[in-house]
Amino acid sequence: MLVLPGLYKDDIYKLVKQEIEQNIEAKVELGDLQISFFKNFPKPSITINDFIISGIDHFEGTELVHIGEAVAQINILSLFNIEEGISITKIGLEDTDIDIRVLKDGKTNYDIVSTSIPSEKYDEEAIEESTLNLELKALSIKNINVKYKDEESAIYANIKNLNTNGFIKIKGNEYLVESISSIEAFSLEYGDITYLNNSKIEASINCLADLG
């Protein structure tokens, strides 16, 4: 058991890539997959580098997402006591470019979920009775760049260097969100009007909401 993560790294890599490709209609590139299981036990982590989703057909050659690094770390002991809540130690996203496109005919490059995925039948009563208890102790987002080009509505937006550090806790219908965010430059155009031009934005959120 002690050698499983390293021994089967290539198999896990192939499985992850295969599952992604089967569920989306786009090109997928996965640079590297790192698994650290025992170093930080009981909080193993998985890191993905250079993860790219590129368009096909009308969006051939356009990268929808290019993630430099994504990391997730979870306290696996919390999985044995779901009622108390799942504890996610960290989710991080770094050096990521997102390019969202909408053509004049309404076609979008983000509508990539495969139509061959079978629809699931859910027990509505079970969903209503179920509760989600989850704690994300650290959300770290660094250097995220977003481009939005909507030719149908003539809306154009550009976000340069988005950074966020935060904390999220969900207990049933209660949601606690704390975060501090900054954007180095934010531009927004609608038609011939420029509403924002390389504006610097800083914001903080401290919110407790009951959505029950």
JSON list of C-alpha atoms in Angstrom, two decimals, residues 20-89:
[
{"chain": "A", "resi": 20, "resn": "ILE", "atom": "CA", "xyz": [-12.03, 14.03, -18.96]},
{"chain": "A", "resi": 21, "resn": "GLU", "atom": "CA", "xyz": [-11.92, 13.27, -22.69]},
{"chain": "A", "resi": 22, "resn": "GLN", "atom": "CA", "xyz": [-14.98, 11.00, -22.46]},
{"chain": "A", "resi": 23, "resn": "ASN", "atom": "CA", "xyz": [-17.05, 13.67, -20.77]},
{"chain": "A", "resi": 24, "resn": "ILE", "atom": "CA", "xyz": [-16.25, 16.73, -22.86]},
{"chain": "A", "resi": 25, "resn": "GLU", "atom": "CA", "xyz": [-16.19, 17.54, -26.56]},
{"chain": "A", "resi": 26, "resn": "ALA", "atom": "CA", "xyz": [-12.85, 19.29, -26.79]},
{"chain": "A", "resi": 27, "resn": "LYS", "atom": "CA", "xyz": [-9.13, 18.63, -27.00]},
{"chain": "A", "resi": 28, "resn": "VAL", "atom": "CA", "xyz": [-7.40, 17.88, -23.71]},
{"chain": "A", "resi": 29, "resn": "GLU", "atom": "CA", "xyz": [-3.73, 18.15, -22.79]},
{"chain": "A", "resi": 30, "resn": "LEU", "atom": "CA", "xyz": [-2.44, 17.18, -19.36]},
{"chain": "A", "resi": 31, "resn": "GLY", "atom": "CA", "xyz": [1.17, 18.08, -18.68]},
{"chain": "A", "resi": 32, "resn": "ASP", "atom": "CA", "xyz": [1.94, 16.46, -15.34]},
{"chain": "A", "resi": 33, "resn": "LEU", "atom": "CA", "xyz": [0.15, 14.82, -12.44]},
{"chain": "A", "resi": 34, "resn": "GLN", "atom": "CA", "xyz": [1.72, 14.67, -8.98]},
{"chain": "A", "resi": 35, "resn": "ILE", "atom": "CA", "xyz": [0.28, 12.71, -6.07]},
{"chain": "A", "resi": 36, "resn": "SER", "atom": "CA", "xyz": [1.51, 13.16, -2.52]},
{"chain": "A", "resi": 37, "resn": "PHE", "atom": "CA", "xyz": [-0.23, 10.65, -0.28]},
{"chain": "A", "resi": 38, "resn": "PHE", "atom": "CA", "xyz": [1.93, 9.86, 2.75]},
{"chain": "A", "resi": 39, "resn": "LYS", "atom": "CA", "xyz": [4.07, 12.99, 3.01]},
{"chain": "A", "resi": 40, "resn": "ASN", "atom": "CA", "xyz": [1.19, 15.01, 4.48]},
{"chain": "A", "resi": 41, "resn": "PHE", "atom": "CA", "xyz": [-0.99, 12.14, 5.71]},
{"chain": "A", "resi": 42, "resn": "PRO", "atom": "CA", "xyz": [-3.87, 12.27, 6.56]},
{"chain": "A", "resi": 43, "resn": "LYS", "atom": "CA", "xyz": [-4.04, 15.21, 4.13]},
{"chain": "A", "resi": 44, "resn": "PRO", "atom": "CA", "xyz": [-2.93, 13.86, 0.74]},
{"chain": "A", "resi": 45, "resn": "SER", "atom": "CA", "xyz": [-2.72, 16.22, -2.20]},
{"chain": "A", "resi": 46, "resn": "ILE", "atom": "CA", "xyz": [-2.96, 16.04, -5.96]},
{"chain": "A", "resi": 47, "resn": "THR", "atom": "CA", "xyz": [-1.32, 18.59, -8.26]},
{"chain": "A", "resi": 48, "resn": "ILE", "atom": "CA", "xyz": [-1.96, 19.04, -11.98]},
{"chain": "A", "resi": 49, "resn": "ASN", "atom": "CA", "xyz": [0.32, 21.15, -14.17]},
{"chain": "A", "resi": 50, "resn": "ASP", "atom": "CA", "xyz": [-0.27, 22.51, -17.67]},
{"chain": "A", "resi": 51, "resn": "PHE", "atom": "CA", "xyz": [-3.86, 21.35, -18.06]},
{"chain": "A", "resi": 52, "resn": "ILE", "atom": "CA", "xyz": [-5.27, 22.65, -21.35]},
{"chain": "A", "resi": 53, "resn": "ILE", "atom": "CA", "xyz": [-8.76, 22.42, -22.87]},
{"chain": "A", "resi": 54, "resn": "SER", "atom": "CA", "xyz": [-8.89, 23.59, -26.50]},
{"chain": "A", "resi": 55, "resn": "GLY", "atom": "CA", "xyz": [-11.86, 24.05, -28.79]},
{"chain": "A", "resi": 56, "resn": "ILE", "atom": "CA", "xyz": [-12.86, 22.04, -31.85]},
{"chain": "A", "resi": 57, "resn": "ASP", "atom": "CA", "xyz": [-14.89, 22.86, -34.98]},
{"chain": "A", "resi": 58, "resn": "HIS", "atom": "CA", "xyz": [-15.66, 26.61, -34.92]},
{"chain": "A", "resi": 59, "resn": "PHE", "atom": "CA", "xyz": [-13.22, 27.11, -32.04]},
{"chain": "A", "resi": 60, "resn": "GLU", "atom": "CA", "xyz": [-10.32, 25.08, -33.39]},
{"chain": "A", "resi": 61, "resn": "GLY", "atom": "CA", "xyz": [-7.04, 26.46, -32.06]},
{"chain": "A", "resi": 62, "resn": "THR", "atom": "CA", "xyz": [-8.66, 28.45, -29.22]},
{"chain": "A", "resi": 63, "resn": "GLU", "atom": "CA", "xyz": [-7.67, 27.49, -25.69]},
{"chain": "A", "resi": 64, "resn": "LEU", "atom": "CA", "xyz": [-10.70, 27.71, -23.43]},
{"chain": "A", "resi": 65, "resn": "VAL", "atom": "CA", "xyz": [-8.63, 27.01, -20.32]},
{"chain": "A", "resi": 66, "resn": "HIS", "atom": "CA", "xyz": [-4.91, 26.76, -19.70]},
{"chain": "A", "resi": 67, "resn": "ILE", "atom": "CA", "xyz": [-4.17, 25.96, -16.06]},
{"chain": "A", "resi": 68, "resn": "GLY", "atom": "CA", "xyz": [-0.57, 26.40, -15.00]},
{"chain": "A", "resi": 69, "resn": "GLU", "atom": "CA", "xyz": [-1.07, 24.63, -11.69]},
{"chain": "A", "resi": 70, "resn": "ALA", "atom": "CA", "xyz": [-4.06, 23.26, -9.80]},
{"chain": "A", "resi": 71, "resn": "VAL", "atom": "CA", "xyz": [-3.75, 21.64, -6.39]},
{"chain": "A", "resi": 72, "resn": "ALA", "atom": "CA", "xyz": [-6.28, 20.03, -4.05]},
{"chain": "A", "resi": 73, "resn": "GLN", "atom": "CA", "xyz": [-5.68, 18.73, -0.56]},
{"chain": "A", "resi": 74, "resn": "ILE", "atom": "CA", "xyz": [-8.27, 16.97, 1.61]},
{"chain": "A", "resi": 75, "resn": "ASN", "atom": "CA", "xyz": [-8.34, 15.53, 5.09]},
{"chain": "A", "resi": 76, "resn": "ILE", "atom": "CA", "xyz": [-9.32, 11.94, 4.26]},
{"chain": "A", "resi": 77, "resn": "LEU", "atom": "CA", "xyz": [-10.28, 11.24, 7.88]},
{"chain": "A", "resi": 78, "resn": "SER", "atom": "CA", "xyz": [-13.22, 13.60, 7.42]},
{"chain": "A", "resi": 79, "resn": "LEU", "atom": "CA", "xyz": [-14.61, 11.26, 4.75]},
{"chain": "A", "resi": 80, "resn": "PHE", "atom": "CA", "xyz": [-15.32, 8.71, 7.48]},
{"chain": "A", "resi": 81, "resn": "ASN", "atom": "CA", "xyz": [-17.57, 11.15, 9.32]},
{"chain": "A", "resi": 82, "resn": "ILE", "atom": "CA", "xyz": [-19.59, 12.82, 6.58]},
{"chain": "A", "resi": 83, "resn": "GLU", "atom": "CA", "xyz": [-22.24, 14.08, 9.01]},
{"chain": "A", "resi": 84, "resn": "GLU", "atom": "CA", "xyz": [-19.66, 16.26, 10.75]},
{"chain": "A", "resi": 85, "resn": "GLY", "atom": "CA", "xyz": [-18.51, 17.58, 7.39]},
{"chain": "A", "resi": 86, "resn": "ILE", "atom": "CA", "xyz": [-15.87, 17.09, 4.73]},
{"chain": "A", "resi": 87, "resn": "SER", "atom": "CA", "xyz": [-12.69, 19.04, 5.41]},
{"chain": "A", "resi": 88, "resn": "ILE", "atom": "CA", "xyz": [-10.83, 20.28, 2.34]},
{"chain": "A", "resi": 89, "resn": "THR", "atom": "CA", "xyz": [-7.49, 21.65, 3.45]}
]
